[in-house]
CSV table of C-alpha atoms in Angstrom, one decimal:
chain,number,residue,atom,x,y,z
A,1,UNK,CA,0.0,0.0,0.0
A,2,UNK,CA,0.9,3.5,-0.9
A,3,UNK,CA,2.0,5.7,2.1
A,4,UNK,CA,2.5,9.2,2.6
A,5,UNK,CA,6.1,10.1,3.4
A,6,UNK,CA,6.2,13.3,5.7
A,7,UNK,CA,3.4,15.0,3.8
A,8,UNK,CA,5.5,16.5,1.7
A,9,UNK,CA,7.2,15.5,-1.7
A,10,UNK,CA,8.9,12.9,-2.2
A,11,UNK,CA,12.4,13.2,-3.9
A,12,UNK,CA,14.2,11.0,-6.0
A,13,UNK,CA,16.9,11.2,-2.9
A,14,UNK,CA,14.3,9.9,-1.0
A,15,UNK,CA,13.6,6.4,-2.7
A,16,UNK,CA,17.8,6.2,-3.0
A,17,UNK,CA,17.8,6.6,0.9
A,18,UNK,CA,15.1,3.7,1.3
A,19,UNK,CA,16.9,1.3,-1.1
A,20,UNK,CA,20.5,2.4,0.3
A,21,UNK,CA,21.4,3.2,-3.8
A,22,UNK,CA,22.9,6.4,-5.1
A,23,UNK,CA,20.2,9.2,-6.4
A,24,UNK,CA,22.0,8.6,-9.8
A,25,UNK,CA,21.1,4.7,-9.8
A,26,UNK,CA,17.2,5.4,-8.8
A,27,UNK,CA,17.4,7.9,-11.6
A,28,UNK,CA,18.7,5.2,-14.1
A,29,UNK,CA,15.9,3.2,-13.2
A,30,UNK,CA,13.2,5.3,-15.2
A,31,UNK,CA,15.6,6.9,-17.8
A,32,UNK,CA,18.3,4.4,-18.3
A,33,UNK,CA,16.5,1.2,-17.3
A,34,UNK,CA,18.8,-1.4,-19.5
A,35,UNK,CA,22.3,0.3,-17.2
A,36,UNK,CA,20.3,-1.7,-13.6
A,37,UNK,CA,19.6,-5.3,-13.3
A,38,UNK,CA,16.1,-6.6,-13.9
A,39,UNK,CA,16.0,-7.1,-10.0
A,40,UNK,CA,17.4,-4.0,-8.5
A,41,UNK,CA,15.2,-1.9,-10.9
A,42,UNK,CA,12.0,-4.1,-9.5
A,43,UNK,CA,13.1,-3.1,-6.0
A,44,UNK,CA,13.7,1.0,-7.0
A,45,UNK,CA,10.2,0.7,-8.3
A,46,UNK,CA,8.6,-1.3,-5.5
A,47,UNK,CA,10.3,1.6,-3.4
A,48,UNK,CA,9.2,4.6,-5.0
A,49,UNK,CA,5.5,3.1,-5.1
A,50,UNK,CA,5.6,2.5,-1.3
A,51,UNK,CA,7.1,5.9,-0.4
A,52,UNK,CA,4.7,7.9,-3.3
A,53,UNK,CA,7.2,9.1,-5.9
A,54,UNK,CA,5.6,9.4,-9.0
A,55,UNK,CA,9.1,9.4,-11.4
A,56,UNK,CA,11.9,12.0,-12.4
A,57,UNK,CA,10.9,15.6,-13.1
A,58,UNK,CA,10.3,16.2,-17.2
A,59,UNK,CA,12.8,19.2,-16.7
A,60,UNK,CA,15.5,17.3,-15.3
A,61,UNK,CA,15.1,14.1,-17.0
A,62,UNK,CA,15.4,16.3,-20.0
A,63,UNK,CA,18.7,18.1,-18.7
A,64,UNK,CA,19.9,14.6,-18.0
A,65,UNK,CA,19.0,12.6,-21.4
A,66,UNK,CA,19.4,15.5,-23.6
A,67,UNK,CA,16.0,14.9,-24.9
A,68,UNK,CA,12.1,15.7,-24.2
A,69,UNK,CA,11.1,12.2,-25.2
A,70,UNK,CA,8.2,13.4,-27.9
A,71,UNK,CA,7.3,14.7,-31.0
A,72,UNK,CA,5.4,17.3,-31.7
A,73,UNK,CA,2.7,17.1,-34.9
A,74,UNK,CA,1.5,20.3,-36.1
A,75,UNK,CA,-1.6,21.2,-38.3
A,76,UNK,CA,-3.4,23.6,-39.5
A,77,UNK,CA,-6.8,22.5,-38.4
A,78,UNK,CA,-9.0,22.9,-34.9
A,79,UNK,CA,-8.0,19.6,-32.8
A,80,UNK,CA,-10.9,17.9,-33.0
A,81,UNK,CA,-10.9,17.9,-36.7
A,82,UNK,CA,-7.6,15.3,-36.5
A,83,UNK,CA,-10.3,13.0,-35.0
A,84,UNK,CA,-12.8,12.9,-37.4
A,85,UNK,CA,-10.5,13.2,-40.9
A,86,UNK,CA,-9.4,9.6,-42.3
A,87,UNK,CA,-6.5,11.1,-43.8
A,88,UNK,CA,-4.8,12.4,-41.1
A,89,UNK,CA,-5.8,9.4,-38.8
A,90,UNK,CA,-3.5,7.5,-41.2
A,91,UNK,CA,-1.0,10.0,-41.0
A,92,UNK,CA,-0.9,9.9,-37.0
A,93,UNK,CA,-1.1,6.0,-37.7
A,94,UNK,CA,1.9,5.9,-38.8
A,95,UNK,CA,3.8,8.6,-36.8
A,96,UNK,CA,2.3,6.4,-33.8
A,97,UNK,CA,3.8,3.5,-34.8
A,98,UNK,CA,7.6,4.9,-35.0
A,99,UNK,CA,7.1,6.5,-32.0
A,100,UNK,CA,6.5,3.6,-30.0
A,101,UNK,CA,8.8,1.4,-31.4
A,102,UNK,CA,11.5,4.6,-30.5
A,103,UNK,CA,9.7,4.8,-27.0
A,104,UNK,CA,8.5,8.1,-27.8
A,105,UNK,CA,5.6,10.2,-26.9
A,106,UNK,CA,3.6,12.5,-29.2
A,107,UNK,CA,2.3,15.8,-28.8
A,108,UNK,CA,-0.9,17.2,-31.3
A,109,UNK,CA,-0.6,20.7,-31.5
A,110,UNK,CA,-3.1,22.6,-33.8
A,111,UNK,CA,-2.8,25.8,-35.7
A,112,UNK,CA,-6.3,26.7,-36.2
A,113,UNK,CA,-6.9,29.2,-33.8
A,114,UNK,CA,-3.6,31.0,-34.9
A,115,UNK,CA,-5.1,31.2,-38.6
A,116,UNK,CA,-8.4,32.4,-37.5
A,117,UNK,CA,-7.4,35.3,-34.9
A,118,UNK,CA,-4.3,37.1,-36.3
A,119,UNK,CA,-4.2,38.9,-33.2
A,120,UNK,CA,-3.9,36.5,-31.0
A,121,UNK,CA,-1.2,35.8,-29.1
A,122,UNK,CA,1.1,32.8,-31.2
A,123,UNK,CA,1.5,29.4,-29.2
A,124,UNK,CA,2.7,25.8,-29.5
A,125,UNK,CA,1.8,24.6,-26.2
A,126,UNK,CA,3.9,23.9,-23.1
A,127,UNK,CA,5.1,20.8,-23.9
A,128,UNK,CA,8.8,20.4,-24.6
A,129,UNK,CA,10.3,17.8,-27.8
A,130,UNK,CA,13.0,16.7,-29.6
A,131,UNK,CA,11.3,18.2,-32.9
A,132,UNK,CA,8.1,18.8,-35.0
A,133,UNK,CA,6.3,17.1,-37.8
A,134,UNK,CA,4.8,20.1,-39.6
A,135,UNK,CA,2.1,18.4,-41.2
A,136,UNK,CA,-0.1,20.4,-44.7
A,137,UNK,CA,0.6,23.6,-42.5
A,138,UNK,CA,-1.1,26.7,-43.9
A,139,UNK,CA,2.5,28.8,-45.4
A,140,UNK,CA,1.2,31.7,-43.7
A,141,UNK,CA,0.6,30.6,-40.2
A,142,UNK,CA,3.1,31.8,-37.5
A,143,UNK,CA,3.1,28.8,-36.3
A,144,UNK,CA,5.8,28.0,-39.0
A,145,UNK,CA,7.9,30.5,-38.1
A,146,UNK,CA,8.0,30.1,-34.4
A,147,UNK,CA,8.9,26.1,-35.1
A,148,UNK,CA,11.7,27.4,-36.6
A,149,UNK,CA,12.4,29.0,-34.1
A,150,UNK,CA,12.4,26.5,-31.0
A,151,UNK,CA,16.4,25.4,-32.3
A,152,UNK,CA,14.6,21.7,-33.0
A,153,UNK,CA,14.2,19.8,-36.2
A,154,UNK,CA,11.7,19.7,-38.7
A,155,UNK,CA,9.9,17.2,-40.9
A,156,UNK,CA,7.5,19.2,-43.4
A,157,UNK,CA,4.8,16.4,-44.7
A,158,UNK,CA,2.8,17.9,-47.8
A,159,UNK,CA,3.3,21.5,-46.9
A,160,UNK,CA,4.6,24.1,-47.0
A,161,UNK,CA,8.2,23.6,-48.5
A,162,UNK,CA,10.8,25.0,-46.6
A,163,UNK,CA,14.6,25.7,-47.4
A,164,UNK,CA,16.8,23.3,-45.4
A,165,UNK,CA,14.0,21.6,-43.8
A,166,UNK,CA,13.2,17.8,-45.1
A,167,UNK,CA,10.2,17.0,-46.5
A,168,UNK,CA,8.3,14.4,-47.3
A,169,UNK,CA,4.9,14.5,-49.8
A,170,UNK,CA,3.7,12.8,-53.0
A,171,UNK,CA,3.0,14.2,-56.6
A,172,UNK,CA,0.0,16.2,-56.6
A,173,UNK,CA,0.2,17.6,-59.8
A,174,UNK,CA,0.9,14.6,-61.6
A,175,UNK,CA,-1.7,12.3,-59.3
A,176,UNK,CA,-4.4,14.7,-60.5
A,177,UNK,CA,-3.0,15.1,-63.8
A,178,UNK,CA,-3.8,10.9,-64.3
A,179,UNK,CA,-7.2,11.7,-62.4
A,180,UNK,CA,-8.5,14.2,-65.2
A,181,UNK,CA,-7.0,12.4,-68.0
A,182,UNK,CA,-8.8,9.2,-66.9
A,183,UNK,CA,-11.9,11.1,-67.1
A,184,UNK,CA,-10.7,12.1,-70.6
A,185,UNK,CA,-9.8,9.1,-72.3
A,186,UNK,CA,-13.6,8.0,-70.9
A,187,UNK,CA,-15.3,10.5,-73.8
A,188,UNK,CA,-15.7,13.5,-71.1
A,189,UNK,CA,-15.4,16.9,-72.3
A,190,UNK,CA,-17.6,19.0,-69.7
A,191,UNK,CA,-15.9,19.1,-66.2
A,192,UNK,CA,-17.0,20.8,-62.5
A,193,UNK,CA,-14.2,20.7,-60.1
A,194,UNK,CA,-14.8,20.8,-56.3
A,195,UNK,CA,-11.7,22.4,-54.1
A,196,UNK,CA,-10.5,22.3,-51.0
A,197,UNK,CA,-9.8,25.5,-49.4
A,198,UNK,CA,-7.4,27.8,-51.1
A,199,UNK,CA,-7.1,30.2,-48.2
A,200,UNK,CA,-8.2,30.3,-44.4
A,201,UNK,CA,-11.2,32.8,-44.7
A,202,UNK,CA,-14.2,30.5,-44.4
A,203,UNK,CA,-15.1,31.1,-48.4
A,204,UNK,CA,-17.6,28.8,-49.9
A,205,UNK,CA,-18.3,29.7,-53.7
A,206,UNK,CA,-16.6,30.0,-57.1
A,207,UNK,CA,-13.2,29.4,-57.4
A,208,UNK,CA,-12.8,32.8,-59.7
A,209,UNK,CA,-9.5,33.8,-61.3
A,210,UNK,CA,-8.1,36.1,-58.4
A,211,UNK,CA,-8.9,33.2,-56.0
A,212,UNK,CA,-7.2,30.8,-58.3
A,213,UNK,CA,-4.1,33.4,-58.8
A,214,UNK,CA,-3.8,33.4,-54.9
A,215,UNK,CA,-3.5,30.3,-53.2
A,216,UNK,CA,-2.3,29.7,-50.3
A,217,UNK,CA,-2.0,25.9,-50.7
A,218,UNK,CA,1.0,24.3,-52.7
A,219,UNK,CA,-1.2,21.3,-52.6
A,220,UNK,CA,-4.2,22.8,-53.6
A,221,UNK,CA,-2.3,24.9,-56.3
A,222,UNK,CA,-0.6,21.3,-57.6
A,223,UNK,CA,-3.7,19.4,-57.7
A,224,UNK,CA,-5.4,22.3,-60.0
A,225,UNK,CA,-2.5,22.8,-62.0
A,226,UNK,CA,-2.7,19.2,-62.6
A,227,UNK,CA,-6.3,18.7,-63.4
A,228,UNK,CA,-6.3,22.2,-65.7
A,229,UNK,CA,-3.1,20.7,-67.7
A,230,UNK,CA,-4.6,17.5,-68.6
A,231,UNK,CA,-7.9,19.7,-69.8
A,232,UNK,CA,-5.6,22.3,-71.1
A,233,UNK,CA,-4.7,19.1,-73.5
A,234,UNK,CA,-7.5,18.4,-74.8
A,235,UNK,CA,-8.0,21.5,-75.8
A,236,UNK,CA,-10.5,22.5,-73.1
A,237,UNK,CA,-9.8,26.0,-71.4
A,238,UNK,CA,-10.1,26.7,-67.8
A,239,UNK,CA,-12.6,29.6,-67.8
A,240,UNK,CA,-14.6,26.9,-69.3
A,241,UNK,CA,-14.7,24.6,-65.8
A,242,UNK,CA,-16.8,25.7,-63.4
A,243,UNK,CA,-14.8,24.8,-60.2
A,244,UNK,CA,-16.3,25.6,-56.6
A,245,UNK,CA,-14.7,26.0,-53.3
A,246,UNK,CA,-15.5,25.1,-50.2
A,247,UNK,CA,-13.8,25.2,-46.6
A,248,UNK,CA,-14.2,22.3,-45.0
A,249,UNK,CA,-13.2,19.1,-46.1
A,250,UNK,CA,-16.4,17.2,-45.5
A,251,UNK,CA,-18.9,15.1,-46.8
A,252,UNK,CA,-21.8,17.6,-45.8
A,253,UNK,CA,-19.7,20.9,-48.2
A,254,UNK,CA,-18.8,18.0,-50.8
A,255,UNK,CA,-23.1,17.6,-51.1
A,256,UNK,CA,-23.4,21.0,-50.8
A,257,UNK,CA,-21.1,22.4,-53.3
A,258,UNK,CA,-21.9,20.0,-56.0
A,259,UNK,CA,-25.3,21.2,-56.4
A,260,UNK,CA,-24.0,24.3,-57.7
A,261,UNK,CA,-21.8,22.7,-60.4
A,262,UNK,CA,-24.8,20.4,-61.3
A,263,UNK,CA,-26.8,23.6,-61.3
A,264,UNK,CA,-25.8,24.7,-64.7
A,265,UNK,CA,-27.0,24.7,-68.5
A,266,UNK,CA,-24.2,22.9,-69.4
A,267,UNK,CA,-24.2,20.1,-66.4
A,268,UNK,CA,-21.0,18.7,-65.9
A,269,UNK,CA,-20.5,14.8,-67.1
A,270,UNK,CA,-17.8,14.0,-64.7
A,271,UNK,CA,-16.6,15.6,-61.3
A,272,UNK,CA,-13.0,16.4,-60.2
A,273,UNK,CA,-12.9,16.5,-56.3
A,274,UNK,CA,-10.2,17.3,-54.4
A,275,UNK,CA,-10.6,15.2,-51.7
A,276,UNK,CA,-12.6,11.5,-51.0
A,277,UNK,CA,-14.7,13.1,-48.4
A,278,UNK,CA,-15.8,15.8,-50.8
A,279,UNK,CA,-16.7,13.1,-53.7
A,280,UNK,CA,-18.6,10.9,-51.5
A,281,UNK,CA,-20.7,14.1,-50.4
A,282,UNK,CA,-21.5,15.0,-54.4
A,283,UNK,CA,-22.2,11.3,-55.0
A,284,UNK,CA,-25.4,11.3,-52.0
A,285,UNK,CA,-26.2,14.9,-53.5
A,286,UNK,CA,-25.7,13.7,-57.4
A,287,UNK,CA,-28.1,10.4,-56.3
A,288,UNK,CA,-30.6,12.7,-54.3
A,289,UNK,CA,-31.2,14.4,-57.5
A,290,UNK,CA,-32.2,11.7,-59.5
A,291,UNK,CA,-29.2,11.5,-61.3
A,292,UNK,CA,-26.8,8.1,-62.0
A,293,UNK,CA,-23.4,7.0,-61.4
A,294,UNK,CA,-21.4,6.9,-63.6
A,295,UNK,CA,-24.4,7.0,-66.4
A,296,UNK,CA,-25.3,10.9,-66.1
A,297,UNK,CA,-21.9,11.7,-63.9
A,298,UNK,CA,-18.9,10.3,-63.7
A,299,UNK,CA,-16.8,11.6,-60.2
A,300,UNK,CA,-13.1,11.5,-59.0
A,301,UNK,CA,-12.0,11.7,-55.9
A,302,UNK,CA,-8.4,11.8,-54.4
A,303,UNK,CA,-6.8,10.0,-50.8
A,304,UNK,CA,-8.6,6.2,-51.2
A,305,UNK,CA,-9.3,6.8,-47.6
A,306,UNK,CA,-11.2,3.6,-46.0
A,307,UNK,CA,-14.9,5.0,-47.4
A,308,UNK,CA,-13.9,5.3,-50.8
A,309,UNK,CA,-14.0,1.4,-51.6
A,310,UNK,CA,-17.5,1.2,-49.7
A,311,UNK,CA,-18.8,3.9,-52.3
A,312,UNK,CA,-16.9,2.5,-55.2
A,313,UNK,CA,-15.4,5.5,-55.5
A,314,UNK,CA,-12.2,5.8,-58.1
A,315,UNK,CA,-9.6,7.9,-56.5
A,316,UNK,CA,-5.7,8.7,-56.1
A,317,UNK,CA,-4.6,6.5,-53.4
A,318,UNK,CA,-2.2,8.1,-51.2
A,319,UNK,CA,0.4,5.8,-48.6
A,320,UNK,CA,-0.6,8.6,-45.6
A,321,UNK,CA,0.8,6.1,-43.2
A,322,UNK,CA,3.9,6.1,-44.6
A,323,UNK,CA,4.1,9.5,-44.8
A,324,UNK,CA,4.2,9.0,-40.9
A,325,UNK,CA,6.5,7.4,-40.6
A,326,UNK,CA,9.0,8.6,-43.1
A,327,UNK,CA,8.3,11.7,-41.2
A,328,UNK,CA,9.7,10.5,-38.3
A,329,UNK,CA,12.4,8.5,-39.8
A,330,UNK,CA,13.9,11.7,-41.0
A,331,UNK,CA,13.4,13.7,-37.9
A,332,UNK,CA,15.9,10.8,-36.2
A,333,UNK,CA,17.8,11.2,-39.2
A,334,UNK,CA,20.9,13.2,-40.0
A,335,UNK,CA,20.0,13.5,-43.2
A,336,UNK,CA,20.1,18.1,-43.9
A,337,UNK,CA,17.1,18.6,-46.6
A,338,UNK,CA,16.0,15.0,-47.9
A,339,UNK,CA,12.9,14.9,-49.7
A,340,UNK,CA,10.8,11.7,-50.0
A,341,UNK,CA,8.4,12.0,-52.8
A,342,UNK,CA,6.1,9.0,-52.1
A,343,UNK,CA,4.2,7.0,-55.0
A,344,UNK,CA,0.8,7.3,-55.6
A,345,UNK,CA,-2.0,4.6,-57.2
A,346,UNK,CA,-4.8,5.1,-59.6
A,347,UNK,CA,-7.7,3.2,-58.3
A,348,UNK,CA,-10.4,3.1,-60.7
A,349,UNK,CA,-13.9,1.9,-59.5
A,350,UNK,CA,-17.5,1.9,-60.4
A,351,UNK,CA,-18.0,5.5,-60.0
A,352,UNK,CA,-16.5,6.6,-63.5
A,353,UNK,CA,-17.4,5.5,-66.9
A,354,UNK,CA,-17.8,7.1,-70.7
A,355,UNK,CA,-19.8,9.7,-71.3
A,356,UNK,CA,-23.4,9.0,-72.6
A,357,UNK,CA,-23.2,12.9,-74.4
């Protein structure tokens, strides 16, 4: 049973005094565990759970290891939306894994408020690590900056690109260049494109020419360049795709925004959308309207995140839990600017087929 020692604190010292070790061997027991026998560190334990000591100080382990003993992972988004997004789950899936097979903790950090309040004071939390995963970081959040600042390393994953910092992403131009051309080769000739965000300002509408000339989002830039290039090809122009925006990458904007591409005199015949969660949105919307898949529209989406095979939904499959862990491969690594561009897969299902105009 747990007793109280002196109603006060009890000190590492202490626990060295009732085992009759040194401080520095009770110390070894939670930081350097393999440097003790299996026996002795039993005892220090047994010890320090009798007397009430709950383990070495974070500041002074750290002083004495050299290192925090986690990671930070930084986004852009409110927290709860890393909960809820499959593409990110698969992400921290994989930065997960490496970190427990390091013995590593992990700290989630998110940028959102930082985006939305500009005058609001900058913060990355309390919590001290060995360095930050920067993962699809808005360019222009301060948060960037004051990473670089913290004298720790960085892993970029997707965005934004940074001089000297390692990085680790996939093709988005050319994934979505195969997407649209796909499409193409199918007979399609009139297009609606649905976009992710382009900017952190809540808009929800066209994606108009001074939107399009401004984005904020290599990603987001990539993909469109990529689609607009295969279109571009087939002697298609892009005033001539109606593309919409939206700000949250859900399956609820997805339905919404579709409606207005659909809502046209020239109705699209297939659908470019920037995101799985978006397509499957358009697909219940594109359905609700008494409309077929893929006999009046044919839709893309991009991520194969788990849902996509459910709704037989062709897509650009992205490895997101290797991006993980490449992420914190390179973080352990002494590696200056590496780059890791990752493959990507065309997965074609039931939700595309040839034009019937």
């Amino acid at each position: 049973m747990t007793r109280q020692y002196d109603r006060r604190k009890v000190t590492l010292k202490d626990v060295a005094a009732q085992v009759g070790v040194s401080h520095t061997t009770v110390s070894n027991a939670y930081i350097r565990p393999g440097q003790l026998s299996a026996a002795l560190r039993e005892k220090i334990l047994a010890a320090a759970q009798e007397l009430g000591y709950t383990g070495p100080d974070p500041a002074a382990k750290q002083l004495a290891t050299g290192r925090a003993g986690a990671l930070g992972f930084l986004f852009s988004e409110d927290l709860p939306y890393a909960f809820t997004d499959p593409a990110i789950l698969s992400v921290l899936n994989g930065v997960a894994r490496s970190c427990d097979d390091l013995e590593t903790d992990l700290a989630l950090i998110s940028a959102g408020s930082n985006l939305r309040n500009r005058a609001a004071p900058v913060s990355l939390g309390n919590a001290a690590v060995d360095g930050y995963i920067l993962y699809s970081v808005a360019p222009d959040s301060r948060c960037v900056l004051m990473a670089q600042q913290r004298n720790v390393p960085l892993v970029v994953v997707d965005q934004p690109r940074l001089d000297g910092v390692p990085y680790v992403g996939i093709d988005d131009r050319g994934s979505a260049y195969r997407a649209a051309k796909t499409l193409l080769d199918l007979g399609h000739r009139h297009f609606g494109i649905l976009s992710l965000k382009t900017a952190h300002d809540g808009y929800f509408g066209p994606l108009t020419a001074k939107r399009r000339a401004n984005i904020a989002h290599s990603t987001i830039a990539m993909r469109l360049e990529g689609y607009l290039l295969a279109l571009r090809e087939a002697k298609i122009a892009p005033e001539d795709v109606p593309a919409w925006e939206i700000p949250i990458n859900s399956e609820d904007m997805g339905a919404e925004g579709v409606r207005h591409l659909l809502n046209r005199a020239q109705r699209p015949t297939a659908i470019l959308a920037m995101s799985d969660r978006v397509a499957i949105g358009a697909m219940q919307t594109i359905r609700a309207l008494g409309l077929n898949i893929p006999q009046d529209v044919s839709i893309f989406g991009f991520d194969d995140i788990p849902a996509a095979e459910g709704a037989d939904l062709s897509t650009i499959r992205q490895p997101h839990e290797r991006k993980g862990t490449e992420a914190v491969r390179l973080l352990g690594a002494a590696s200056g600017s590496e780059n890791v561009i990752l493959d990507t897969e065309l997965v074609l299902r039931g939700s595309i087929g040839p034009t019937a105009t």
